[in-house]
PDB file of C-alpha atoms in Angstrom:
ATOM      1  CA  SER A  59    -148.211 -18.739 -28.360  1.00  0.00           C
ATOM      2  CA  ASN A  60    -149.942 -17.009 -31.254  1.00  0.00           C
ATOM      3  CA  HIS A  61    -151.918 -13.876 -32.012  1.00  0.00           C
ATOM      4  CA  LEU A  62    -155.211 -15.560 -31.035  1.00  0.00           C
ATOM      5  CA  GLU A  63    -153.837 -16.339 -27.585  1.00  0.00           C
ATOM      6  CA  LEU A  64    -152.577 -12.775 -27.286  1.00  0.00           C
ATOM      7  CA  SER A  65    -155.966 -11.269 -28.149  1.00  0.00           C
ATOM      8  CA  SER A  66    -157.802 -13.594 -25.765  1.00  0.00           C
ATOM      9  CA  LEU A  67    -155.449 -12.586 -22.950  1.00  0.00           C
ATOM     10  CA  LEU A  68    -155.464  -8.846 -23.573  1.00  0.00           C
ATOM     11  CA  ILE A  69    -159.097  -8.167 -24.505  1.00  0.00           C
ATOM     12  CA  LEU A  70    -161.238  -8.048 -21.383  1.00  0.00           C
ATOM     13  CA  ASP A  71    -165.008  -8.279 -21.301  1.00  0.00           C
ATOM     14  CA  GLY A  72    -167.036  -5.441 -19.868  1.00  0.00           C
ATOM     15  CA  THR A  73    -167.386  -7.007 -16.449  1.00  0.00           C
ATOM     16  CA  ASN A  74    -163.649  -7.441 -15.894  1.00  0.00           C
ATOM     17  CA  ALA A  75    -162.279  -4.432 -17.716  1.00  0.00           C
ATOM     18  CA  SER A  76    -160.337  -1.963 -15.593  1.00  0.00           C
ATOM     19  CA  ASP A  77    -158.411   1.239 -16.145  1.00  0.00           C
ATOM     20  CA  PRO A  78    -155.071   0.064 -17.622  1.00  0.00           C
ATOM     21  CA  HIS A  79    -153.219   2.538 -15.420  1.00  0.00           C
ATOM     22  CA  THR A  80    -154.530   1.167 -12.122  1.00  0.00           C
ATOM     23  CA  SER A  81    -152.780  -2.210 -12.076  1.00  0.00           C
ATOM     24  CA  TYR A  82    -149.233  -3.416 -12.609  1.00  0.00           C
ATOM     25  CA  ARG A  83    -150.394  -5.822 -15.311  1.00  0.00           C
ATOM     26  CA  GLY A  84    -152.517  -3.276 -17.158  1.00  0.00           C
ATOM     27  CA  ARG A  85    -149.973  -0.462 -16.930  1.00  0.00           C
ATOM     28  CA  ASN A  86    -147.122  -2.550 -18.347  1.00  0.00           C
ATOM     29  CA  ILE A  87    -149.219  -4.078 -21.137  1.00  0.00           C
ATOM     30  CA  PHE A  88    -150.497  -0.627 -22.101  1.00  0.00           C
ATOM     31  CA  LYS A  89    -146.921   0.663 -22.249  1.00  0.00           C
ATOM     32  CA  MET A  90    -145.651  -2.282 -24.310  1.00  0.00           C
ATOM     33  CA  ILE A  91    -148.351  -1.945 -26.994  1.00  0.00           C
ATOM     34  CA  GLY A  92    -147.954   1.785 -27.554  1.00  0.00           C
ATOM     35  CA  GLU A  93    -149.993   3.528 -24.827  1.00  0.00           C
ATOM     36  CA  GLY A  94    -152.908   4.106 -27.212  1.00  0.00           C
ATOM     37  CA  ILE A  95    -150.841   6.433 -29.446  1.00  0.00           C
ATOM     38  CA  PRO A  96    -151.040   5.336 -33.129  1.00  0.00           C
ATOM     39  CA  ALA A  97    -147.375   6.075 -33.933  1.00  0.00           C
ATOM     40  CA  LYS A  98    -146.206   4.212 -30.829  1.00  0.00           C
ATOM     41  CA  ILE A  99    -148.536   1.269 -31.553  1.00  0.00           C
ATOM     42  CA  HIS A 100    -147.103   1.016 -35.088  1.00  0.00           C
ATOM     43  CA  HIS A 101    -143.537   1.239 -33.746  1.00  0.00           C
ATOM     44  CA  ALA A 102    -144.239  -1.425 -31.103  1.00  0.00           C
ATOM     45  CA  ALA A 103    -145.699  -3.777 -33.699  1.00  0.00           C
ATOM     46  CA  LYS A 104    -142.674  -3.367 -35.996  1.00  0.00           C
ATOM     47  CA  THR A 105    -139.925  -3.582 -33.395  1.00  0.00           C
ATOM     48  CA  MET A 106    -141.257  -6.115 -30.870  1.00  0.00           C
ATOM     49  CA  THR A 107    -138.807  -8.981 -30.406  1.00  0.00           C
ATOM     50  CA  CYS A 108    -139.671 -12.594 -29.579  1.00  0.00           C
ATOM     51  CA  GLU A 109    -138.556 -11.923 -26.006  1.00  0.00           C
ATOM     52  CA  ASP A 110    -140.831  -8.854 -25.812  1.00  0.00           C
ATOM     53  CA  TYR A 111    -143.734 -10.872 -27.211  1.00  0.00           C
ATOM     54  CA  ASP A 112    -143.195 -13.663 -24.675  1.00  0.00           C
ATOM     55  CA  ARG A 113    -143.114 -11.057 -21.891  1.00  0.00           C
ATOM     56  CA  LEU A 114    -146.370  -9.575 -23.201  1.00  0.00           C
ATOM     57  CA  ILE A 115    -147.981 -13.019 -23.151  1.00  0.00           C
ATOM     58  CA  ALA A 116    -146.681 -13.587 -19.601  1.00  0.00           C
ATOM     59  CA  LEU A 117    -148.183 -10.261 -18.499  1.00  0.00           C
ATOM     60  CA  GLY A 118    -151.491 -11.200 -20.126  1.00  0.00           C
ATOM     61  CA  ARG A 119    -151.557 -14.470 -18.198  1.00  0.00           C
ATOM     62  CA  ARG A 120    -150.731 -12.736 -14.961  1.00  0.00           C
ATOM     63  CA  LYS A 121    -153.496 -12.710 -12.392  1.00  0.00           C
ATOM     64  CA  GLU A 122    -154.670  -9.261 -11.376  1.00  0.00           C
ATOM     65  CA  HIS A 123    -154.977  -8.551  -7.663  1.00  0.00           C
ATOM     66  CA  PHE A 124    -157.349  -5.848  -6.550  1.00  0.00           C
ATOM     67  CA  PHE A 125    -156.798  -4.142  -3.217  1.00  0.00           C
ATOM     68  CA  ASN A 126    -158.896  -1.579  -1.431  1.00  0.00           C
ATOM     69  CA  PHE A 127    -156.766   0.314   1.073  1.00  0.00           C
ATOM     70  CA  GLU A 128    -158.179   3.450   2.641  1.00  0.00           C
ATOM     71  CA  SER A 129    -154.883   4.437   4.237  1.00  0.00           C
ATOM     72  CA  ARG A 130    -151.190   4.437   3.365  1.00  0.00           C
ATOM     73  CA  VAL A 131    -150.447   3.002   6.823  1.00  0.00           C
ATOM     74  CA  GLU A 132    -152.467  -0.147   6.085  1.00  0.00           C
ATOM     75  CA  LEU A 133    -150.894  -0.464   2.636  1.00  0.00           C
ATOM     76  CA  GLU A 134    -147.380  -0.220   4.065  1.00  0.00           C
ATOM     77  CA  LYS A 135    -148.105  -2.810   6.748  1.00  0.00           C
ATOM     78  CA  GLU A 136    -149.472  -5.305   4.224  1.00  0.00           C
ATOM     79  CA  SER A 137    -146.649  -4.504   1.795  1.00  0.00           C
ATOM     80  CA  SER A 138    -144.023  -5.185   4.488  1.00  0.00           C
ATOM     81  CA  MET A 139    -145.633  -8.517   5.300  1.00  0.00           C
ATOM     82  CA  LEU A 140    -145.668  -9.491   1.625  1.00  0.00           C
ATOM     83  CA  ALA A 141    -142.002  -8.547   1.218  1.00  0.00           C
ATOM     84  CA  LEU A 142    -141.162 -10.954   4.047  1.00  0.00           C
ATOM     85  CA  GLU A 143    -143.315 -13.663   2.456  1.00  0.00           C
ATOM     86  CA  VAL A 144    -141.413 -13.261  -0.834  1.00  0.00           C
ATOM     87  CA  ILE A 145    -138.079 -13.724   0.942  1.00  0.00           C
ATOM     88  CA  LYS A 146    -139.365 -16.667   2.991  1.00  0.00           C
ATOM     89  CA  ALA A 147    -140.902 -18.484   0.003  1.00  0.00           C
ATOM     90  CA  ALA A 148    -137.792 -17.984  -2.132  1.00  0.00           C
ATOM     91  CA  GLY A 149    -135.572 -19.212   0.697  1.00  0.00           C
ATOM     92  CA  GLU A 150    -137.698 -22.359   0.970  1.00  0.00           C
ATOM     93  CA  LYS A 151    -137.571 -22.790  -2.843  1.00  0.00           C
ATOM     94  CA  ARG A 152    -141.349 -22.303  -3.127  1.00  0.00           C
ATOM     95  CA  PHE A 153    -140.807 -20.200  -6.233  1.00  0.00           C
ATOM     96  CA  LEU A 154    -144.407 -20.208  -7.506  1.00  0.00           C
ATOM     97  CA  ASP A 155    -145.540 -18.900  -4.130  1.00  0.00           C
ATOM     98  CA  ALA A 156    -142.731 -16.322  -4.208  1.00  0.00           C
ATOM     99  CA  GLN A 157    -143.910 -15.118  -7.635  1.00  0.00           C
ATOM    100  CA  GLU A 158    -147.505 -14.877  -6.404  1.00  0.00           C
ATOM    101  CA  PHE A 159    -146.415 -12.783  -3.427  1.00  0.00           C
ATOM    102  CA  GLN A 160    -144.222 -10.626  -5.689  1.00  0.00           C
ATOM    103  CA  ASP A 161    -147.122 -10.023  -8.094  1.00  0.00           C
ATOM    104  CA  ARG A 162    -149.272  -8.817  -5.217  1.00  0.00           C
ATOM    105  CA  PHE A 163    -146.426  -6.627  -3.966  1.00  0.00           C
ATOM    106  CA  ASP A 164    -146.072  -5.028  -7.436  1.00  0.00           C
ATOM    107  CA  GLU A 165    -149.777  -4.155  -7.459  1.00  0.00           C
ATOM    108  CA  MET A 166    -149.402  -2.423  -4.100  1.00  0.00           C
ATOM    109  CA  GLU A 167    -146.540  -0.334  -5.456  1.00  0.00           C
ATOM    110  CA  ILE A 168    -148.972   1.181  -7.976  1.00  0.00           C
ATOM    111  CA  LEU A 169    -151.380   2.127  -5.173  1.00  0.00           C
ATOM    112  CA  ARG A 170    -148.731   4.229  -3.424  1.00  0.00           C
ATOM    113  CA  GLU A 171    -149.274   6.941  -6.044  1.00  0.00           C
ATOM    114  CA  SER A 172    -152.821   7.555  -4.835  1.00  0.00           C
ATOM    115  CA  LEU A 173    -152.069   7.264  -1.098  1.00  0.00           C
ATOM    116  CA  PRO A 174    -149.507   9.857   0.067  1.00  0.00           C
ATOM    117  CA  ASP A 175    -147.896   9.000   3.379  1.00  0.00           C
ATOM    118  CA  TYR A 176    -148.841  10.687   6.655  1.00  0.00           C
ATOM    119  CA  ASP A 177    -145.848  13.045   6.833  1.00  0.00           C
ATOM    120  CA  ILE A 178    -146.484  14.305   3.304  1.00  0.00           C
ATOM    121  CA  LEU A 179    -150.149  14.951   4.116  1.00  0.00           C
ATOM    122  CA  ILE A 180    -149.138  16.978   7.185  1.00  0.00           C
ATOM    123  CA  SER A 181    -146.568  18.946   5.149  1.00  0.00           C
ATOM    124  CA  LEU A 182    -149.102  19.667   2.406  1.00  0.00           C
ATOM    125  CA  ALA A 183    -151.635  20.868   4.980  1.00  0.00           C
ATOM    126  CA  ASP A 184    -149.041  23.253   6.465  1.00  0.00           C
ATOM    127  CA  THR A 185    -148.199  24.567   2.991  1.00  0.00           C
ATOM    128  CA  ILE A 186    -151.871  25.176   2.190  1.00  0.00           C
ATOM    129  CA  GLN A 187    -152.345  27.123   5.426  1.00  0.00           C
ATOM    130  CA  THR A 188    -149.355  29.327   4.589  1.00  0.00           C
ATOM    131  CA  ASP A 189    -150.680  29.921   1.056  1.00  0.00           C
ATOM    132  CA  GLN A 190    -154.120  30.703   2.445  1.00  0.00           C
ATOM    133  CA  GLN A 191    -152.758  33.294   4.863  1.00  0.00           C
ATOM    134  CA  ARG A 192    -150.951  34.938   1.950  1.00  0.00           C
ATOM    135  CA  ALA A 193    -154.147  34.918  -0.143  1.00  0.00           C
ATOM    136  CA  VAL A 194    -156.118  36.565   2.687  1.00  0.00           C
ATOM    137  CA  LYS A 195    -153.472  39.294   3.094  1.00  0.00           C
ATOM    138  CA  GLN A 196    -153.771  39.935  -0.643  1.00  0.00           C
ATOM    139  CA  LYS A 197    -157.588  39.983  -0.289  1.00  0.00           C
ATOM    140  CA  ASN A 198    -157.807  37.128  -2.797  1.00  0.00           C
ATOM    141  CA  PHE A 199    -160.716  35.469  -1.024  1.00  0.00           C
ATOM    142  CA  LEU A 200    -161.690  33.180  -3.893  1.00  0.00           C
ATOM    143  CA  ALA A 201    -158.218  31.643  -3.740  1.00  0.00           C
ATOM    144  CA  ALA A 202    -158.483  31.449   0.055  1.00  0.00           C
ATOM    145  CA  HIS A 203    -161.815  29.617  -0.267  1.00  0.00           C
ATOM    146  CA  LYS A 204    -160.364  27.105  -2.731  1.00  0.00           C
ATOM    147  CA  LEU A 205    -157.393  26.528  -0.450  1.00  0.00           C
ATOM    148  CA  GLN A 206    -159.778  25.950   2.471  1.00  0.00           C
ATOM    149  CA  GLU A 207    -161.550  23.253   0.463  1.00  0.00           C
ATOM    150  CA  GLU A 208    -158.195  21.609  -0.279  1.00  0.00           C
ATOM    151  CA  TYR A 209    -157.229  21.860   3.391  1.00  0.00           C
ATOM    152  CA  ASP A 210    -160.510  20.280   4.528  1.00  0.00           C
ATOM    153  CA  ALA A 211    -160.021  17.409   2.060  1.00  0.00           C
ATOM    154  CA  LEU A 212    -156.478  16.866   3.366  1.00  0.00           C
ATOM    155  CA  GLN A 213    -157.710  16.852   6.964  1.00  0.00           C
ATOM    156  CA  LYS A 214    -160.112  14.029   6.083  1.00  0.00           C
ATOM    157  CA  LYS A 215    -157.200  12.014   4.648  1.00  0.00           C
ATOM    158  CA  ILE A 216    -155.097  12.768   7.731  1.00  0.00           C
ATOM    159  CA  LYS A 217    -157.970  11.563   9.964  1.00  0.00           C
ATOM    160  CA  ILE A 218    -158.175   8.326   7.951  1.00  0.00           C
ATOM    161  CA  GLU A 219    -154.439   7.749   8.503  1.00  0.00           C
ATOM    162  CA  GLN A 220    -154.740   8.537  12.223  1.00  0.00           C
ATOM    163  CA  ASP A 221    -157.692   6.148  12.604  1.00  0.00           C
ATOM    164  CA  ALA A 222    -155.734   3.426  10.803  1.00  0.00           C
ATOM    165  CA  MET A 223    -152.742   3.961  13.097  1.00  0.00           C
ATOM    166  CA  GLU A 224    -155.019   3.637  16.116  1.00  0.00           C
ATOM    167  CA  ARG A 225    -156.525   0.389  14.784  1.00  0.00           C
ATOM    168  CA  LEU A 226    -153.052  -1.030  14.169  1.00  0.00           C
ATOM    169  CA  GLY A 227    -151.729   0.137  17.543  1.00  0.00           C
ATOM    170  CA  MET A 228    -149.214   2.504  15.947  1.00  0.00           C
ATOM    171  CA  LYS A 229    -147.980   5.974  16.852  1.00  0.00           C
ATOM    172  CA  GLU A 230    -146.696   8.775  14.653  1.00  0.00           C
ATOM    173  CA  GLU A 231    -143.147   7.970  15.793  1.00  0.00           C
ATOM    174  CA  ASP A 232    -143.518   4.489  14.296  1.00  0.00           C
ATOM    175  CA  LEU A 233    -143.816   6.058  10.829  1.00  0.00           C
ATOM    176  CA  LYS A 234    -140.509   7.888  11.028  1.00  0.00           C
ATOM    177  CA  PRO A 235    -137.452   6.316   9.379  1.00  0.00           C
ATOM    178  CA  PRO A 236    -135.223   4.401  11.809  1.00  0.00           C
ATOM    179  CA  ALA A 237    -132.186   6.162  13.284  1.00  0.00           C
ATOM    180  CA  THR A 238    -129.341   6.175  10.818  1.00  0.00           C
ATOM    181  CA  ASN A 239    -126.797   3.436  11.129  1.00  0.00           C
ATOM    182  CA  ASP A 240    -124.687   1.434   8.773  1.00  0.00           C
ATOM    183  CA  ASN A 241    -126.603  -1.840   8.713  1.00  0.00           C
ATOM    184  CA  GLU A 242    -127.794  -3.093   5.339  1.00  0.00           C
ATOM    185  CA  GLU A 243    -131.459  -3.457   6.286  1.00  0.00           C
ATOM    186  CA  THR A 244    -131.774   0.235   7.145  1.00  0.00           C
ATOM    187  CA  ARG A 245    -130.185   1.236   3.828  1.00  0.00           C
ATOM    188  CA  VAL A 246    -132.624  -0.960   1.891  1.00  0.00           C
ATOM    189  CA  GLU A 247    -135.602   0.603   3.699  1.00  0.00           C
ATOM    190  CA  LEU A 248    -134.215   4.084   3.029  1.00  0.00           C
ATOM    191  CA  GLU A 249    -133.834   3.406  -0.697  1.00  0.00           C
ATOM    192  CA  ALA A 250    -137.366   1.972  -0.866  1.00  0.00           C
ATOM    193  CA  HIS A 251    -138.717   5.119   0.817  1.00  0.00           C
ATOM    194  CA  ILE A 252    -136.857   7.358  -1.649  1.00  0.00           C
ATOM    195  CA  ALA A 253    -138.128   5.326  -4.623  1.00  0.00           C
ATOM    196  CA  ALA A 254    -141.724   5.589  -3.379  1.00  0.00           C
ATOM    197  CA  LEU A 255    -141.425   9.365  -2.933  1.00  0.00           C
ATOM    198  CA  GLU A 256    -139.923   9.751  -6.402  1.00  0.00           C
ATOM    199  CA  LYS A 257    -142.985   8.003  -7.847  1.00  0.00           C
ATOM    200  CA  GLU A 258    -145.248  10.374  -5.931  1.00  0.00           C
ATOM    201  CA  LEU A 259    -143.202  13.337  -7.163  1.00  0.00           C
ATOM    202  CA  GLN A 260    -143.665  12.237 -10.763  1.00  0.00           C
ATOM    203  CA  ASN A 261    -147.395  11.885 -10.175  1.00  0.00           C
ATOM    204  CA  VAL A 262    -147.880  15.400  -8.744  1.00  0.00           C
ATOM    205  CA  CYS A 263    -145.646  16.912 -11.441  1.00  0.00           C
ATOM    206  CA  GLU A 264    -147.907  15.439 -14.110  1.00  0.00           C
ATOM    207  CA  LYS A 265    -150.794  17.244 -12.403  1.00  0.00           C
ATOM    208  CA  ASN A 266    -148.771  20.513 -12.287  1.00  0.00           C
ATOM    209  CA  ASP A 267    -149.172  20.542  -8.497  1.00  0.00           C
ATOM    210  CA  ILE A 268    -146.121  22.724  -7.823  1.00  0.00           C
ATOM    211  CA  PRO A 269    -146.526  23.191  -4.027  1.00  0.00           C
ATOM    212  CA  SER A 270    -146.850  19.446  -3.473  1.00  0.00           C
ATOM    213  CA  ALA A 271    -143.914  18.751  -5.788  1.00  0.00           C
ATOM    214  CA  ARG A 272    -141.764  21.222  -3.881  1.00  0.00           C
ATOM    215  CA  LYS A 273    -142.543  19.564  -0.546  1.00  0.00           C
ATOM    216  CA  ILE A 274    -141.973  16.031  -1.828  1.00  0.00           C
ATOM    217  CA  ASP A 275    -138.726  17.012  -3.547  1.00  0.00           C
ATOM    218  CA  SER A 276    -137.486  18.559  -0.300  1.00  0.00           C
ATOM    219  CA  ARG A 277    -138.329  15.337   1.518  1.00  0.00           C
ATOM    220  CA  ILE A 278    -136.441  13.271  -1.063  1.00  0.00           C
ATOM    221  CA  GLU A 279    -133.334  15.430  -0.684  1.00  0.00           C
ATOM    222  CA  GLU A 280    -133.545  15.060   3.092  1.00  0.00           C
ATOM    223  CA  LEU A 281    -133.647  11.270   2.788  1.00  0.00           C
ATOM    224  CA  LYS A 282    -130.829  11.211   0.221  1.00  0.00           C
ATOM    225  CA  SER A 283    -128.629  13.145   2.653  1.00  0.00           C
ATOM    226  CA  ARG A 284    -128.858  10.129   5.004  1.00  0.00           C
ATOM    227  CA  ARG A 285    -127.176   7.808   2.515  1.00  0.00           C
TER     228      ARG A 285
END
């Protein structure tokens, strides 16, 4: 590998270029080369080890997978199927296939940030209604109007999730975590759910969305209590 290979891998033409934050490949490359901040770029260039450079090259060679999920329900179903494919391929020593499935799974993890799950959407809608009632009592009708717009937007997302559940033959109960028991599979699913919520919490905190952060944090604590 050399610097010419690196530049050819990392510089995309206009037709293929994508927001570096919207894919696993792009996000990790962007982070490794300094996140567009001059001081960090300089530091990365001075301190990058041979192992880091090889990892950067590997990321550059990695195929990007683009998914278009309208609902979190559909994403979770496809993600679960991919997780099983990873395990199956690895068990059969089809390691290149396992890596391909894992790469696709990693891309889906990024999408979770933009697709809150159904329970969170319902909780956020309830919170907005409570805040709106308070705004009306205080005669702050501009705030009430803005909250109504947010509520209407949430209802559209909730309808999308409900329609997806209907298409997949699912019910709301199917989205709830399984009853607590001591088997290992349930614990793994619980930890994955907590990790996904923690990513969502970080995302809403960056947007200073305090009500959403409060709801998600409460949900995380509830799940952690099941450990």
